[in-house]
Short mmCIF file of C-alpha atoms and ligand atoms in Angstrom, two decimals:
data_model
loop_
_atom_site.label_atom_id
_atom_site.label_comp_id
_atom_site.label_asym_id
_atom_site.label_seq_id
_atom_site.Cartn_x
_atom_site.Cartn_y
_atom_site.Cartn_z
CA UNK A 1 0.00 0.00 0.00
CA UNK A 2 1.41 3.46 -0.90
CA UNK A 3 2.20 5.73 2.06
CA UNK A 4 -0.43 8.41 2.62
CA UNK A 5 1.91 11.24 3.58
CA UNK A 6 2.29 13.78 0.77
CA UNK A 7 5.68 15.20 -0.19
CA UNK A 8 4.48 18.64 0.93
CA UNK A 9 4.59 17.36 4.52
CA UNK A 10 8.37 17.00 4.40
CA UNK A 11 9.26 20.66 4.84
CA UNK A 12 11.09 19.80 8.06
CA UNK A 13 13.99 17.29 7.74
CA UNK A 14 13.07 15.78 11.13
CA UNK A 15 9.76 14.68 9.61
CA UNK A 16 11.61 12.69 6.96
CA UNK A 17 13.56 10.83 9.64
CA UNK A 18 10.37 10.24 11.60
CA UNK A 19 8.59 8.88 8.50
CA UNK A 20 11.47 6.76 7.18
CA UNK A 21 13.29 5.51 10.28
CA UNK A 22 10.89 5.72 13.23
CA UNK A 23 7.57 5.03 11.50
CA UNK A 24 9.09 2.18 9.47
CA UNK A 25 8.20 3.46 5.99
CA UNK A 26 11.81 3.12 4.91
CA UNK A 27 13.24 4.79 1.83
CA UNK A 28 10.86 2.63 -0.21
CA UNK A 29 7.95 4.50 1.43
CA UNK A 30 9.72 7.81 0.83
CA UNK A 31 10.40 6.99 -2.81
CA UNK A 32 6.76 6.01 -3.31
CA UNK A 33 5.48 9.40 -2.10
CA UNK A 34 6.84 10.65 -5.43
CA UNK A 35 9.43 12.83 -3.72
CA UNK A 36 11.32 14.85 -6.35
CA UNK A 37 14.31 16.07 -4.35
CA UNK A 38 16.65 14.12 -2.11
CA UNK A 39 16.23 15.14 1.55
CA UNK A 40 19.33 16.77 3.05
CA UNK A 41 20.11 13.93 5.43
CA UNK A 42 20.79 11.62 2.47
CA UNK A 43 23.35 13.91 0.83
CA UNK A 44 26.73 12.21 1.15
CA UNK A 45 30.03 14.12 1.31
CA UNK A 46 31.42 14.63 -2.19
CA UNK A 47 34.20 12.06 -1.79
CA UNK A 48 31.70 9.33 -0.85
CA UNK A 49 29.65 9.67 -4.03
CA UNK A 50 30.29 7.40 -6.96
CA UNK A 51 30.75 10.14 -9.50
CA UNK A 52 34.54 10.25 -9.39
CA UNK A 53 36.55 10.04 -12.55
CA UNK A 54 37.56 6.42 -12.01
CA UNK A 55 34.07 4.92 -12.20
CA UNK A 56 33.31 3.01 -15.39
CA UNK A 57 36.50 4.26 -16.99
CA UNK A 58 38.34 1.04 -16.44
CA UNK A 59 38.50 -2.25 -18.29
CA UNK A 60 39.29 -4.12 -15.09
CA UNK A 61 36.76 -6.82 -14.15
CA UNK A 62 36.42 -9.27 -11.29
CA UNK A 63 36.88 -12.91 -12.39
CA UNK A 64 33.89 -15.03 -13.41
CA UNK A 65 34.58 -18.67 -12.47
CA UNK A 66 32.77 -21.73 -13.81
CA UNK A 67 32.48 -24.06 -10.81
CA UNK A 68 31.49 -27.02 -13.02
CA UNK A 69 34.69 -26.95 -15.02
CA UNK A 70 35.86 -30.61 -15.08
CA UNK A 71 39.37 -29.46 -14.14
CA UNK A 72 38.72 -29.02 -10.40
CA UNK A 73 42.32 -28.06 -9.73
CA UNK A 74 41.92 -25.13 -12.14
CA UNK A 75 38.69 -24.05 -10.40
CA UNK A 76 40.34 -24.17 -6.96
CA UNK A 77 43.32 -22.21 -8.23
CA UNK A 78 41.12 -19.53 -9.84
CA UNK A 79 39.12 -19.12 -6.63
CA UNK A 80 42.18 -18.81 -4.38
CA UNK A 81 43.86 -16.45 -6.83
CA UNK A 82 40.74 -14.23 -6.96
CA UNK A 83 40.50 -14.28 -3.14
CA UNK A 84 44.09 -13.02 -2.91
CA UNK A 85 44.09 -10.51 -5.76
CA UNK A 86 40.48 -9.21 -5.78
CA UNK A 87 38.69 -10.45 -2.67
CA UNK A 88 35.72 -10.74 -5.05
CA UNK A 89 34.63 -13.06 -7.86
CA UNK A 90 31.48 -14.33 -9.51
CA UNK A 91 30.59 -18.01 -9.84
CA UNK A 92 28.43 -19.67 -12.48
CA UNK A 93 27.30 -23.33 -12.70
CA UNK A 94 27.52 -23.43 -8.91
CA UNK A 95 24.95 -26.19 -8.38
CA UNK A 96 22.34 -24.09 -6.54
CA UNK A 97 19.06 -24.57 -8.48
CA UNK A 98 18.06 -21.41 -10.35
CA UNK A 99 14.49 -21.88 -9.10
CA UNK A 100 15.73 -21.36 -5.52
CA UNK A 101 17.30 -18.05 -6.58
CA UNK A 102 14.15 -16.91 -8.40
CA UNK A 103 12.02 -17.86 -5.40
CA UNK A 104 14.07 -15.87 -2.89
CA UNK A 105 14.07 -12.84 -5.20
CA UNK A 106 10.27 -13.06 -5.50
CA UNK A 107 10.01 -13.45 -1.72
CA UNK A 108 12.14 -10.32 -1.25
CA UNK A 109 9.72 -8.31 -3.41
CA UNK A 110 6.78 -9.82 -1.48
CA UNK A 111 8.25 -8.75 1.85
CA UNK A 112 9.00 -5.17 0.80
CA UNK A 113 5.58 -4.87 -0.87
CA UNK A 114 3.85 -5.57 2.46
CA UNK A 115 2.01 -2.64 4.03
CA UNK A 116 4.13 -0.61 6.45
CA UNK A 117 2.12 -1.92 9.44
CA UNK A 118 3.23 -5.47 8.56
CA UNK A 119 6.91 -4.65 7.94
CA UNK A 120 7.03 -2.56 11.12
CA UNK A 121 6.36 -5.69 13.16
CA UNK A 122 10.01 -6.54 12.49
CA UNK A 123 11.76 -3.28 13.46
CA UNK A 124 14.24 -3.49 16.32
CA UNK A 125 11.64 -1.99 18.66
CA UNK A 126 8.81 -4.35 17.65
CA UNK A 127 10.41 -7.60 16.54
CA UNK A 128 9.58 -10.60 18.72
CA UNK A 129 13.09 -11.98 18.02
CA UNK A 130 16.47 -10.20 18.15
CA UNK A 131 17.38 -12.38 15.15
CA UNK A 132 14.86 -10.69 12.87
CA UNK A 133 15.29 -7.01 12.07
CA UNK A 134 13.71 -4.74 9.48
CA UNK A 135 15.57 -1.47 9.09
CA UNK A 136 16.80 1.27 6.85
CA UNK A 137 20.25 2.68 6.02
CA UNK A 138 22.98 1.01 8.10
CA UNK A 139 23.33 2.65 11.47
CA UNK A 140 20.88 5.60 11.28
CA UNK A 141 21.60 6.87 14.79
CA UNK A 142 25.35 7.01 14.19
CA UNK A 143 25.39 8.18 10.55
CA UNK A 144 25.93 11.81 9.50
CA UNK A 145 24.45 10.95 6.08
CA UNK A 146 21.89 8.18 5.63
CA UNK A 147 22.04 5.47 2.94
CA UNK A 148 19.28 4.86 0.40
CA UNK A 149 18.48 1.25 1.35
CA UNK A 150 15.99 -0.77 3.39
CA UNK A 151 16.72 -4.26 4.63
CA UNK A 152 15.37 -7.29 6.44
CA UNK A 153 18.10 -9.13 8.33
CA UNK A 154 17.54 -12.75 9.41
CA UNK A 155 20.05 -14.47 11.69
CA UNK A 156 19.64 -18.26 11.48
CA UNK A 157 19.43 -20.03 14.83
CA UNK A 158 17.27 -23.07 14.01
CA UNK A 159 14.51 -24.11 11.63
CA UNK A 160 12.07 -23.97 14.56
CA UNK A 161 13.08 -20.41 15.47
CA UNK A 162 12.80 -19.32 11.85
CA UNK A 163 9.42 -21.02 11.51
CA UNK A 164 8.18 -19.09 14.54
CA UNK A 165 9.67 -15.64 13.96
CA UNK A 166 10.65 -15.05 10.31
CA UNK A 167 8.00 -13.31 8.17
CA UNK A 168 5.62 -15.79 6.50
CA UNK A 169 5.99 -14.20 3.05
CA UNK A 170 9.69 -15.04 2.81
CA UNK A 171 10.74 -17.57 5.47
CA UNK A 172 10.50 -20.78 3.41
CA UNK A 173 12.28 -19.22 0.45
CA UNK A 174 15.05 -17.72 2.63
CA UNK A 175 15.57 -21.05 4.44
CA UNK A 176 15.66 -22.98 1.17
CA UNK A 177 18.14 -20.46 -0.23
CA UNK A 178 20.43 -20.93 2.79
CA UNK A 179 20.12 -24.71 2.82
CA UNK A 180 20.63 -25.19 -0.92
CA UNK A 181 23.71 -22.91 -0.90
CA UNK A 182 25.57 -24.85 1.79
CA UNK A 183 27.18 -27.42 -0.54
CA UNK A 184 28.64 -24.62 -2.66
CA UNK A 185 29.82 -22.75 0.45
CA UNK A 186 31.57 -25.88 1.76
CA UNK A 187 33.27 -26.38 -1.59
CA UNK A 188 34.51 -22.78 -1.66
CA UNK A 189 35.80 -23.07 1.92
CA UNK A 190 37.53 -26.38 1.15
CA UNK A 191 39.38 -24.79 -1.78
CA UNK A 192 40.30 -21.69 0.22
CA UNK A 193 41.29 -23.78 3.25
CA UNK A 194 43.53 -26.22 1.35
CA UNK A 195 45.50 -23.30 -0.02
CA UNK A 196 46.12 -22.25 3.62
CA UNK A 197 47.29 -25.77 4.58
CA UNK A 198 43.96 -26.59 6.23
CA UNK A 199 43.76 -30.27 5.32
CA UNK A 200 40.00 -30.74 5.73
CA UNK A 201 36.88 -28.88 6.70
CA UNK A 202 36.31 -30.91 9.89
CA UNK A 203 33.78 -29.97 12.57
CA UNK A 204 36.07 -27.45 14.27
CA UNK A 205 37.01 -25.70 11.05
CA UNK A 206 33.43 -25.78 9.77
CA UNK A 207 32.29 -24.08 12.97
CA UNK A 208 35.04 -21.47 12.65
CA UNK A 209 34.40 -20.63 8.99
CA UNK A 210 30.65 -21.18 8.74
CA UNK A 211 29.33 -21.56 12.30
CA UNK A 212 26.67 -18.88 11.85
CA UNK A 213 24.59 -17.64 8.95
CA UNK A 214 22.81 -14.34 8.40
CA UNK A 215 20.73 -13.61 5.30
CA UNK A 216 19.75 -10.04 4.42
CA UNK A 217 17.05 -9.02 1.96
CA UNK A 218 18.09 -5.61 0.59
CA UNK A 219 15.80 -3.16 -1.21
CA UNK A 220 17.13 -0.08 -3.02
CA UNK A 221 14.18 1.99 -4.27
CA UNK A 222 14.28 4.54 -7.08
CA UNK A 223 16.12 7.61 -5.82
CA UNK A 224 15.30 11.21 -6.87
CA UNK A 225 18.96 12.39 -6.97
CA UNK A 226 21.09 9.23 -7.19
CA UNK A 227 24.31 11.17 -7.78
CA UNK A 228 24.09 12.83 -4.37
CA UNK A 229 23.79 9.72 -2.24
CA UNK A 230 24.67 6.00 -2.04
CA UNK A 231 22.72 2.75 -1.71
CA UNK A 232 25.42 1.37 0.59
CA UNK A 233 28.54 3.28 1.57
CA UNK A 234 32.12 1.99 1.39
CA UNK A 235 32.57 -1.00 3.65
CA UNK A 236 34.01 -4.47 3.88
CA UNK A 237 31.86 -7.32 5.20
CA UNK A 238 32.65 -8.81 8.61
CA UNK A 239 31.78 -12.32 7.44
CA UNK A 240 34.15 -15.14 6.46
CA UNK A 241 32.51 -15.27 3.04
CA UNK A 242 29.53 -13.46 1.53
CA UNK A 243 27.39 -15.09 -1.15
CA UNK A 244 25.45 -12.37 -2.92
CA UNK A 245 22.51 -12.78 -5.26
CA UNK A 246 21.76 -9.60 -7.21
CA UNK A 247 19.00 -8.85 -9.70
CA UNK A 248 19.57 -7.52 -13.25
CA UNK A 249 19.83 -3.80 -12.32
CA UNK A 250 23.48 -3.47 -11.27
CA UNK A 251 25.15 -0.85 -9.08
CA UNK A 252 27.60 -2.82 -6.91
CA UNK A 253 31.17 -1.49 -7.19
CA UNK A 254 34.36 -3.01 -5.82
CA UNK A 255 37.64 -1.25 -5.08
CA UNK A 256 40.40 -2.78 -7.19
CA UNK A 257 43.36 -3.71 -5.00
CA UNK A 258 45.81 -3.16 -7.83
CA UNK A 259 44.64 0.23 -9.16
CA UNK A 260 42.32 1.68 -6.51
CA UNK A 261 39.65 2.13 -9.23
CA UNK A 262 36.00 1.43 -8.50
CA UNK A 263 35.02 -1.52 -10.70
CA UNK A 264 31.39 -2.38 -11.50
CA UNK A 265 30.17 -5.94 -10.82
CA UNK A 266 27.90 -6.54 -13.81
CA UNK A 267 24.84 -8.73 -13.19
CA UNK A 268 25.42 -12.20 -14.69
CA UNK A 269 22.14 -14.19 -14.82
CA UNK A 270 22.19 -17.24 -12.53
CA UNK A 271 25.47 -16.26 -10.88
CA UNK A 272 26.54 -15.46 -7.33
CA UNK A 273 28.94 -12.70 -6.38
CA UNK A 274 31.29 -14.10 -3.74
CA UNK A 275 33.42 -11.95 -1.50
CA UNK A 276 35.95 -12.51 1.23
CA UNK A 277 34.98 -10.92 4.56
CA UNK A 278 37.08 -9.55 7.41
CA UNK A 279 36.90 -12.80 9.41
CA UNK A 280 38.59 -14.68 6.54
CA UNK A 281 41.17 -11.92 6.11
CA UNK A 282 42.03 -12.26 9.79
CA UNK A 283 42.05 -16.10 9.80
CA UNK A 284 44.29 -16.13 6.73
CA UNK A 285 46.61 -13.52 8.29
CA UNK A 286 45.91 -11.12 5.43
CA UNK A 287 46.43 -13.55 2.57
CA UNK A 288 42.80 -13.39 1.43
CA UNK A 289 41.50 -9.85 1.10
CA UNK A 290 38.26 -8.42 2.40
CA UNK A 291 37.74 -5.63 -0.08
CA UNK A 292 35.86 -2.33 0.08
CA UNK A 293 32.64 -2.21 -1.89
CA UNK A 294 29.69 0.16 -2.24
CA UNK A 295 26.35 0.33 -4.04
CA UNK A 296 25.23 3.17 -6.30
CA UNK A 297 21.72 4.58 -5.92
CA UNK A 298 19.56 4.35 -9.04
CA UNK A 299 17.31 7.06 -10.52
CA UNK A 300 15.13 4.84 -12.68
CA UNK A 301 14.93 1.32 -11.23
CA UNK A 302 14.27 -0.38 -7.93
CA UNK A 303 16.95 -2.95 -7.11
CA UNK A 304 17.15 -5.93 -4.74
CA UNK A 305 20.01 -8.08 -3.53
CA UNK A 306 20.14 -11.05 -1.16
CA UNK A 307 23.49 -11.62 0.60
CA UNK A 308 24.14 -14.66 2.76
CA UNK A 309 26.80 -13.77 5.32
CA UNK A 310 28.70 -16.93 6.26
CA UNK A 311 30.37 -16.26 9.60
CA UNK A 312 32.21 -17.79 12.54
CA UNK A 313 29.99 -18.54 15.54
CA UNK A 314 29.49 -15.37 17.64
CA UNK A 315 31.43 -16.95 20.54
CA UNK A 316 34.34 -18.14 18.36
CA UNK A 317 37.75 -16.60 18.92
CA UNK A 318 39.26 -15.60 15.60
CA UNK A 319 42.90 -14.91 14.82
CA UNK A 320 45.48 -16.08 12.27
CA UNK A 321 45.11 -19.86 11.82
CA UNK A 322 47.90 -22.06 13.28
CA UNK A 323 48.27 -23.65 9.82
CA UNK A 324 49.05 -20.24 8.33
CA UNK A 325 51.65 -19.10 10.86
CA UNK A 326 53.19 -22.57 11.38
CA UNK A 327 56.27 -21.74 9.36
CA UNK A 328 57.12 -18.63 11.35
CA UNK A 329 54.96 -16.07 9.53
CA UNK A 330 54.39 -13.11 11.86
CA UNK A 331 50.69 -12.81 12.90
CA UNK A 332 49.39 -9.37 11.98
CA UNK A 333 46.10 -9.81 13.85
CA UNK A 334 45.36 -10.61 17.50
CA UNK A 335 42.72 -13.07 18.71
CA UNK A 336 39.29 -11.46 19.08
CA UNK A 337 35.87 -12.78 20.07
CA UNK A 338 33.84 -12.66 16.87
CA UNK A 339 30.71 -11.10 18.43
CA UNK A 340 32.87 -8.25 19.84
CA UNK A 341 34.18 -7.67 16.33
CA UNK A 342 30.67 -7.61 14.80
CA UNK A 343 29.31 -5.35 17.54
CA UNK A 344 32.12 -2.88 16.78
CA UNK A 345 31.17 -2.97 13.06
CA UNK A 346 27.47 -2.34 13.73
CA UNK A 347 28.06 0.53 16.16
CA UNK A 348 29.69 2.91 13.66
CA UNK A 349 28.73 4.18 10.20
CA UNK A 350 30.32 2.52 7.18
CA UNK A 351 33.94 3.62 7.07
CA UNK A 352 35.67 1.59 4.38
CA UNK A 353 38.22 -0.87 5.72
CA UNK A 354 38.53 0.57 9.22
CA UNK A 355 36.75 -2.23 11.11
CA UNK A 356 39.69 -4.59 10.69
CA UNK A 357 41.91 -2.23 12.71
CA UNK A 358 39.98 -3.56 15.71
CA UNK A 359 41.89 -6.84 15.33
CA UNK A 360 45.30 -5.43 14.34
CA UNK A 361 48.19 -6.33 16.66
C1 LIG B 1 22.43 -3.67 7.36
O1 LIG B 1 23.29 -3.21 6.37
C2 LIG B 1 24.46 -3.83 6.15
C3 LIG B 1 24.84 -5.01 6.77
C4 LIG B 1 26.07 -5.57 6.47
C5 LIG B 1 26.43 -6.77 7.14
C6 LIG B 1 27.56 -7.39 6.85
C7 LIG B 1 27.90 -8.63 7.51
O2 LIG B 1 28.95 -9.13 7.28
S1 LIG B 1 26.69 -9.28 8.56
C8 LIG B 1 27.38 -10.69 9.30
C9 LIG B 1 27.57 -10.35 10.69
N1 LIG B 1 27.78 -11.50 11.47
C10 LIG B 1 26.83 -11.95 12.29
O3 LIG B 1 25.77 -11.40 12.43
C11 LIG B 1 27.15 -13.18 13.06
C12 LIG B 1 27.53 -12.90 14.44
N2 LIG B 1 26.47 -12.21 15.18
C13 LIG B 1 26.64 -11.77 16.42
O4 LIG B 1 27.69 -11.93 17.00
C14 LIG B 1 25.47 -11.05 17.11
O5 LIG B 1 24.28 -11.42 16.49
C15 LIG B 1 25.62 -9.51 17.02
C16 LIG B 1 25.60 -9.04 15.58
C17 LIG B 1 26.92 -9.07 17.69
C18 LIG B 1 24.45 -8.82 17.72
O6 LIG B 1 24.43 -9.20 19.04
P1 LIG B 1 23.70 -8.37 20.20
O7 LIG B 1 24.66 -7.44 20.81
O8 LIG B 1 23.02 -9.38 21.04
O9 LIG B 1 22.55 -7.63 19.40
P2 LIG B 1 22.07 -6.15 19.33
O10 LIG B 1 22.18 -5.43 20.68
O11 LIG B 1 20.73 -6.25 18.75
O12 LIG B 1 23.01 -5.39 18.30
C19 LIG B 1 24.07 -4.58 18.65
C20 LIG B 1 24.08 -3.38 17.68
O13 LIG B 1 24.31 -3.85 16.36
C21 LIG B 1 23.32 -3.35 15.46
N3 LIG B 1 22.77 -4.45 14.71
C22 LIG B 1 22.53 -5.68 15.18
N4 LIG B 1 22.11 -6.48 14.20
C23 LIG B 1 22.07 -5.71 13.08
C24 LIG B 1 21.73 -5.97 11.72
N5 LIG B 1 21.35 -7.16 11.32
N6 LIG B 1 21.82 -4.98 10.84
C25 LIG B 1 22.22 -3.75 11.21
N7 LIG B 1 22.58 -3.44 12.50
C26 LIG B 1 22.49 -4.42 13.40
C27 LIG B 1 22.29 -2.66 16.24
O14 LIG B 1 22.17 -1.35 15.74
C28 LIG B 1 22.76 -2.65 17.67
O15 LIG B 1 23.01 -1.35 18.06
P3 LIG B 1 21.86 -0.48 18.79
O16 LIG B 1 22.49 0.86 18.88
O17 LIG B 1 20.68 -0.51 17.89
O18 LIG B 1 21.62 -1.16 20.09
C29 LIG B 1 26.89 -4.93 5.55
C30 LIG B 1 26.50 -3.76 4.95
C31 LIG B 1 25.29 -3.20 5.25
O19 LIG B 1 24.91 -2.00 4.71
O1 LIG B 2 23.54 -5.00 -2.70
C1 LIG B 2 24.68 -5.28 -2.99
O2 LIG B 2 25.04 -5.49 -4.15
C2 LIG B 2 25.75 -5.36 -1.92
C3 LIG B 2 25.23 -5.22 -0.53
C4 LIG B 2 26.31 -5.31 0.49
O3 LIG B 2 27.44 -5.00 0.23
C5 LIG B 2 25.97 -5.83 1.84
O4 LIG B 2 24.78 -6.02 2.15
O5 LIG B 2 26.92 -6.07 2.61
FE1 LIG B 3 28.79 -5.79 1.76
#
């Protein structure tokens, strides 16, 4: 249902915040009022906008890797190489049924198309579970400039918990998406682990690399002045690995480690975008790179994306793996409790690669 507030009622910036953040209309609600000018609190500092001279003026591209290539050694090598040199890659022929991807995308649209009264049941204030959170921007109370994105974040605890607390319109599809992706995730972690001398993904290692799962449903509505703001600001993920499903609109940009250019990640039908997160950078003692990325706002299309954040367990202690520093390599990170690390990330606005300093020696 379209919000009833007319754009004329937004003379005072505080009313925008009230409508978007506190009343739960999100930027989707704001966009659907037909607003013609971006409210001041969404205007990002010049250097944070994606209109610098490097964007789209590069022929660099993140690797696209065919996971069904019969030469498995070549696949493993390509993945480890991309994790070291880009921190990002796309995978095709990954074994996750395309129907599962279509279903979770449809479920994402269903959730965000719910009336505001329904979505608001899942805000931090109203949600019956701390593992289910509907919100907007990233950290609205801490941010000087807000981001043009709404999200539903679902932390997986058990099927029973999800059955009870996740929204009906998307829970089965989100669970299926998580469950059907696990074989691919294990494969990726096996390849990445072997290259770090981790012989097998046993129970201990599985718990460390993929002991907890969070899935976010992201919605980026049409923005009146996309050049003045961002969908998501510069950040690296705090996960071990992120598996991202994007629709056909585009807008995700990755910072090239070799040139510093912002490189677009073009939508490839049926693919996943995979990126290394901070936890993996720390566990690998900096060998695999958790790379800055950001999302452009769009003036003509709504966009969705559905990342699965594959993480250590909140109570896990993460630091450079013994296998990595066995031969005398100097650890550059200290041991940290993973939930302390994530809490630090969530408490501040997006600030590029700064979160990882929390774990620096
Ligand atoms: C939303 O836009 C985003 C999100 C991201 C995410 C990137 C990732 O890599 S997410 C993967 C993170 N890993 C995990 O969630 C697994 C480990 N989880 C934990 O250890 C805990 O669940 C916890 C995250 C530490 C939360 O524990 P707890 O302290 O019990 O919970 P809270 O008090 O509710 O939260 C503390 C603080 O964090 C903020 N917050 C919590 N959850 C979320 C969430 N899902 N999305 C956004 N913010 C969240 C919350 O604001 C709380 O602060 P308050 O001031 O509100 O109290 C990347 C890019 C994006 O744009
Ligand atoms: O929407 C995207 O393409 C990326 C979103 C993202 O970086 C995140 O949710 O961490
Ligand atoms: Fe991200």
